[in-house]
Amino acid sequence: MHTNNTEQAWYILGTGAIGTLWAAKFLQHSIPCRLLHRSTPEQSGDVISRKLNLIGLDDHQHSYDLVSESIYCNGEINRILVCTKSYQCIAAIEPLIPRLCDAATILILQNGMGQQQELARMLPKQQILLASTTEAAMIKSPLEVKHTGSGISSFGCLDHSTQISPDITAQLKRINMQQEQNIEAVLWSKLSVNCVINPLTAIHNCRNGQLLQNPKLLSLTQQLCTEVEAVTTAMDKPIKAAGLFDKVRIVATATSQNYSSMQQDIQYERNTEIDFINGYLQQHADRLNIPCPLNRQIISQIKQLELSHYP
Ligand code: PAF
């Protein structure tokens, strides 16, 4: 028998910067949430009380009590927020499938595309919600997160025909997430910018702003924008306003001193999300017969760097 509290609790999968920031947001607004931690099936009873520390945008420190439980615990899961890296998404959810209620809501907040559709095929009964954010955060140590940039966060249904429960919408509204009728358009817009800034900064081992300052990088940025935009336009996902280069220019200027997530992945010798960013775009380009030679070359350069890293 589950209490109402458990039914309304958000389980969080993925304790990187965004997962930890979202746990802090839920706790700040007294919305019940639990972290899920990896363990062996033998440690299925592991429930640990922990402290989550948030350094806010104003540099003030906040501390919250948080419960973390093993993915192999028994309780049913009704709401889950998935913030893992895109390439970990499917493997991370698999052990939790027996715990998911048929009517569970799965909110996916991560970079890249393709994994959401795969998950929807895997879990046809549950409702898949997609989310996107321009907020920025940085993990200082496990469960210690610094909120480094404010932004806009939105969510919506993968399948436009289904309704989101008003109770879920109300909870997400409390943490400042806006409901979007066409969340796919939001994700495509973010993906397009990621397709340009992330791999170019990773390959050239530079900060975001250098893409605009260095003439050689500026020319690559423009070329890649043209290729990406040819695909999004053919797919009827046009970039609003002045076009992709303008969007990239705005993001790279606003984050000019930052290193992109893909540059950081290569720097710290982790896998990158290239298959779910430029790889996803290339799949559509191939299907539509749109030549994207620079995008293709960039994918293989990133894969090479994943093996060899920076010298
Ligand atoms: O992935 C990132 O680092 C960000 O989304 C960025 C660089 C601002 C846009 O590509």
PDB file of N, CA and C and ligand atoms in Angstrom, residues 111 133 190 193-198 201 208 251-252 255 258-262 273 277, ligand 1:
ATOM      1  N   ASN A 111      20.519  16.147 -22.732  1.00  0.00           N
ATOM      2  CA  ASN A 111      20.908  16.622 -24.066  1.00  0.00           C
ATOM      3  C   ASN A 111      20.629  15.547 -25.093  1.00  0.00           C
ATOM      4  N   THR A 133      16.299  22.455 -20.776  1.00  0.00           N
ATOM      5  CA  THR A 133      16.601  23.594 -19.904  1.00  0.00           C
ATOM      6  C   THR A 133      17.808  24.361 -20.430  1.00  0.00           C
ATOM      7  N   LYS A 190      17.555  23.350 -29.426  1.00  0.00           N
ATOM      8  CA  LYS A 190      18.730  23.171 -28.559  1.00  0.00           C
ATOM      9  C   LYS A 190      19.737  22.227 -29.227  1.00  0.00           C
ATOM     10  N   VAL A 193      21.929  23.950 -31.839  1.00  0.00           N
ATOM     11  CA  VAL A 193      23.022  24.756 -31.265  1.00  0.00           C
ATOM     12  C   VAL A 193      24.112  23.821 -30.735  1.00  0.00           C
ATOM     13  N   ASN A 194      23.687  22.766 -30.049  1.00  0.00           N
ATOM     14  CA  ASN A 194      24.645  21.784 -29.518  1.00  0.00           C
ATOM     15  C   ASN A 194      25.470  21.146 -30.638  1.00  0.00           C
ATOM     16  N   CYS A 195      24.831  20.905 -31.800  1.00  0.00           N
ATOM     17  CA  CYS A 195      25.515  20.273 -32.948  1.00  0.00           C
ATOM     18  C   CYS A 195      26.708  21.110 -33.416  1.00  0.00           C
ATOM     19  N   VAL A 196      26.640  22.410 -33.161  1.00  0.00           N
ATOM     20  CA  VAL A 196      27.696  23.304 -33.653  1.00  0.00           C
ATOM     21  C   VAL A 196      28.723  23.585 -32.539  1.00  0.00           C
ATOM     22  N   ILE A 197      28.236  24.087 -31.403  1.00  0.00           N
ATOM     23  CA  ILE A 197      29.184  24.536 -30.360  1.00  0.00           C
ATOM     24  C   ILE A 197      29.933  23.352 -29.732  1.00  0.00           C
ATOM     25  N   ASN A 198      29.202  22.302 -29.426  1.00  0.00           N
ATOM     26  CA  ASN A 198      29.825  21.230 -28.641  1.00  0.00           C
ATOM     27  C   ASN A 198      30.984  20.534 -29.360  1.00  0.00           C
ATOM     28  N   THR A 201      34.076  23.012 -30.203  1.00  0.00           N
ATOM     29  CA  THR A 201      34.903  23.382 -29.035  1.00  0.00           C
ATOM     30  C   THR A 201      35.672  22.161 -28.514  1.00  0.00           C
ATOM     31  N   ASN A 208      33.815  28.361 -25.515  1.00  0.00           N
ATOM     32  CA  ASN A 208      32.742  28.623 -26.492  1.00  0.00           C
ATOM     33  C   ASN A 208      32.981  29.905 -27.291  1.00  0.00           C
ATOM     34  N   VAL A 251      24.367  32.285 -28.103  1.00  0.00           N
ATOM     35  CA  VAL A 251      24.733  31.340 -27.026  1.00  0.00           C
ATOM     36  C   VAL A 251      26.241  31.384 -26.767  1.00  0.00           C
ATOM     37  N   ALA A 252      27.033  31.404 -27.835  1.00  0.00           N
ATOM     38  CA  ALA A 252      28.504  31.401 -27.660  1.00  0.00           C
ATOM     39  C   ALA A 252      28.977  32.701 -27.003  1.00  0.00           C
ATOM     40  N   THR A 255      27.995  32.522 -23.252  1.00  0.00           N
ATOM     41  CA  THR A 255      28.763  31.509 -22.499  1.00  0.00           C
ATOM     42  C   THR A 255      30.231  31.537 -22.930  1.00  0.00           C
ATOM     43  N   ASN A 258      32.914  29.826 -20.975  1.00  0.00           N
ATOM     44  CA  ASN A 258      32.665  28.431 -20.547  1.00  0.00           C
ATOM     45  C   ASN A 258      33.260  27.433 -21.538  1.00  0.00           C
ATOM     46  N   TYR A 259      33.525  26.260 -21.005  1.00  0.00           N
ATOM     47  CA  TYR A 259      33.848  25.122 -21.864  1.00  0.00           C
ATOM     48  C   TYR A 259      32.552  24.340 -22.058  1.00  0.00           C
ATOM     49  N   SER A 260      32.321  23.842 -23.265  1.00  0.00           N
ATOM     50  CA  SER A 260      31.077  23.098 -23.511  1.00  0.00           C
ATOM     51  C   SER A 260      31.138  21.736 -22.823  1.00  0.00           C
ATOM     52  N   SER A 261      29.974  21.112 -22.687  1.00  0.00           N
ATOM     53  CA  SER A 261      29.934  19.805 -22.022  1.00  0.00           C
ATOM     54  C   SER A 261      30.749  18.763 -22.800  1.00  0.00           C
ATOM     55  N   MET A 262      30.789  18.894 -24.142  1.00  0.00           N
ATOM     56  CA  MET A 262      31.538  17.895 -24.910  1.00  0.00           C
ATOM     57  C   MET A 262      33.050  18.106 -24.764  1.00  0.00           C
ATOM     58  N   GLU A 273      28.319  12.712 -25.996  1.00  0.00           N
ATOM     59  CA  GLU A 273      26.944  12.462 -26.456  1.00  0.00           C
ATOM     60  C   GLU A 273      26.840  12.632 -27.980  1.00  0.00           C
ATOM     61  N   ILE A 277      23.652  13.695 -30.655  1.00  0.00           N
ATOM     62  CA  ILE A 277      23.622  15.102 -31.095  1.00  0.00           C
ATOM     63  C   ILE A 277      23.900  15.091 -32.610  1.00  0.00           C
TER      64      ILE A 277
HETATM   65  O1  PAF B   1      26.277  21.466 -23.868  1.00  0.00           O
HETATM   66  C1  PAF B   1      26.682  22.603 -23.532  1.00  0.00           C
HETATM   67  O2  PAF B   1      27.761  22.776 -22.988  1.00  0.00           O
HETATM   68  C2  PAF B   1      25.752  23.807 -23.749  1.00  0.00           C
HETATM   69  O3  PAF B   1      24.485  23.347 -24.068  1.00  0.00           O
HETATM   70  C3  PAF B   1      26.234  24.876 -24.726  1.00  0.00           C
HETATM   71  C4  PAF B   1      27.697  24.813 -25.033  1.00  0.00           C
HETATM   72  C5  PAF B   1      25.894  26.203 -24.116  1.00  0.00           C
HETATM   73  C6  PAF B   1      25.504  24.853 -26.045  1.00  0.00           C
HETATM   74  O4  PAF B   1      25.978  23.984 -26.975  1.00  0.00           O
END
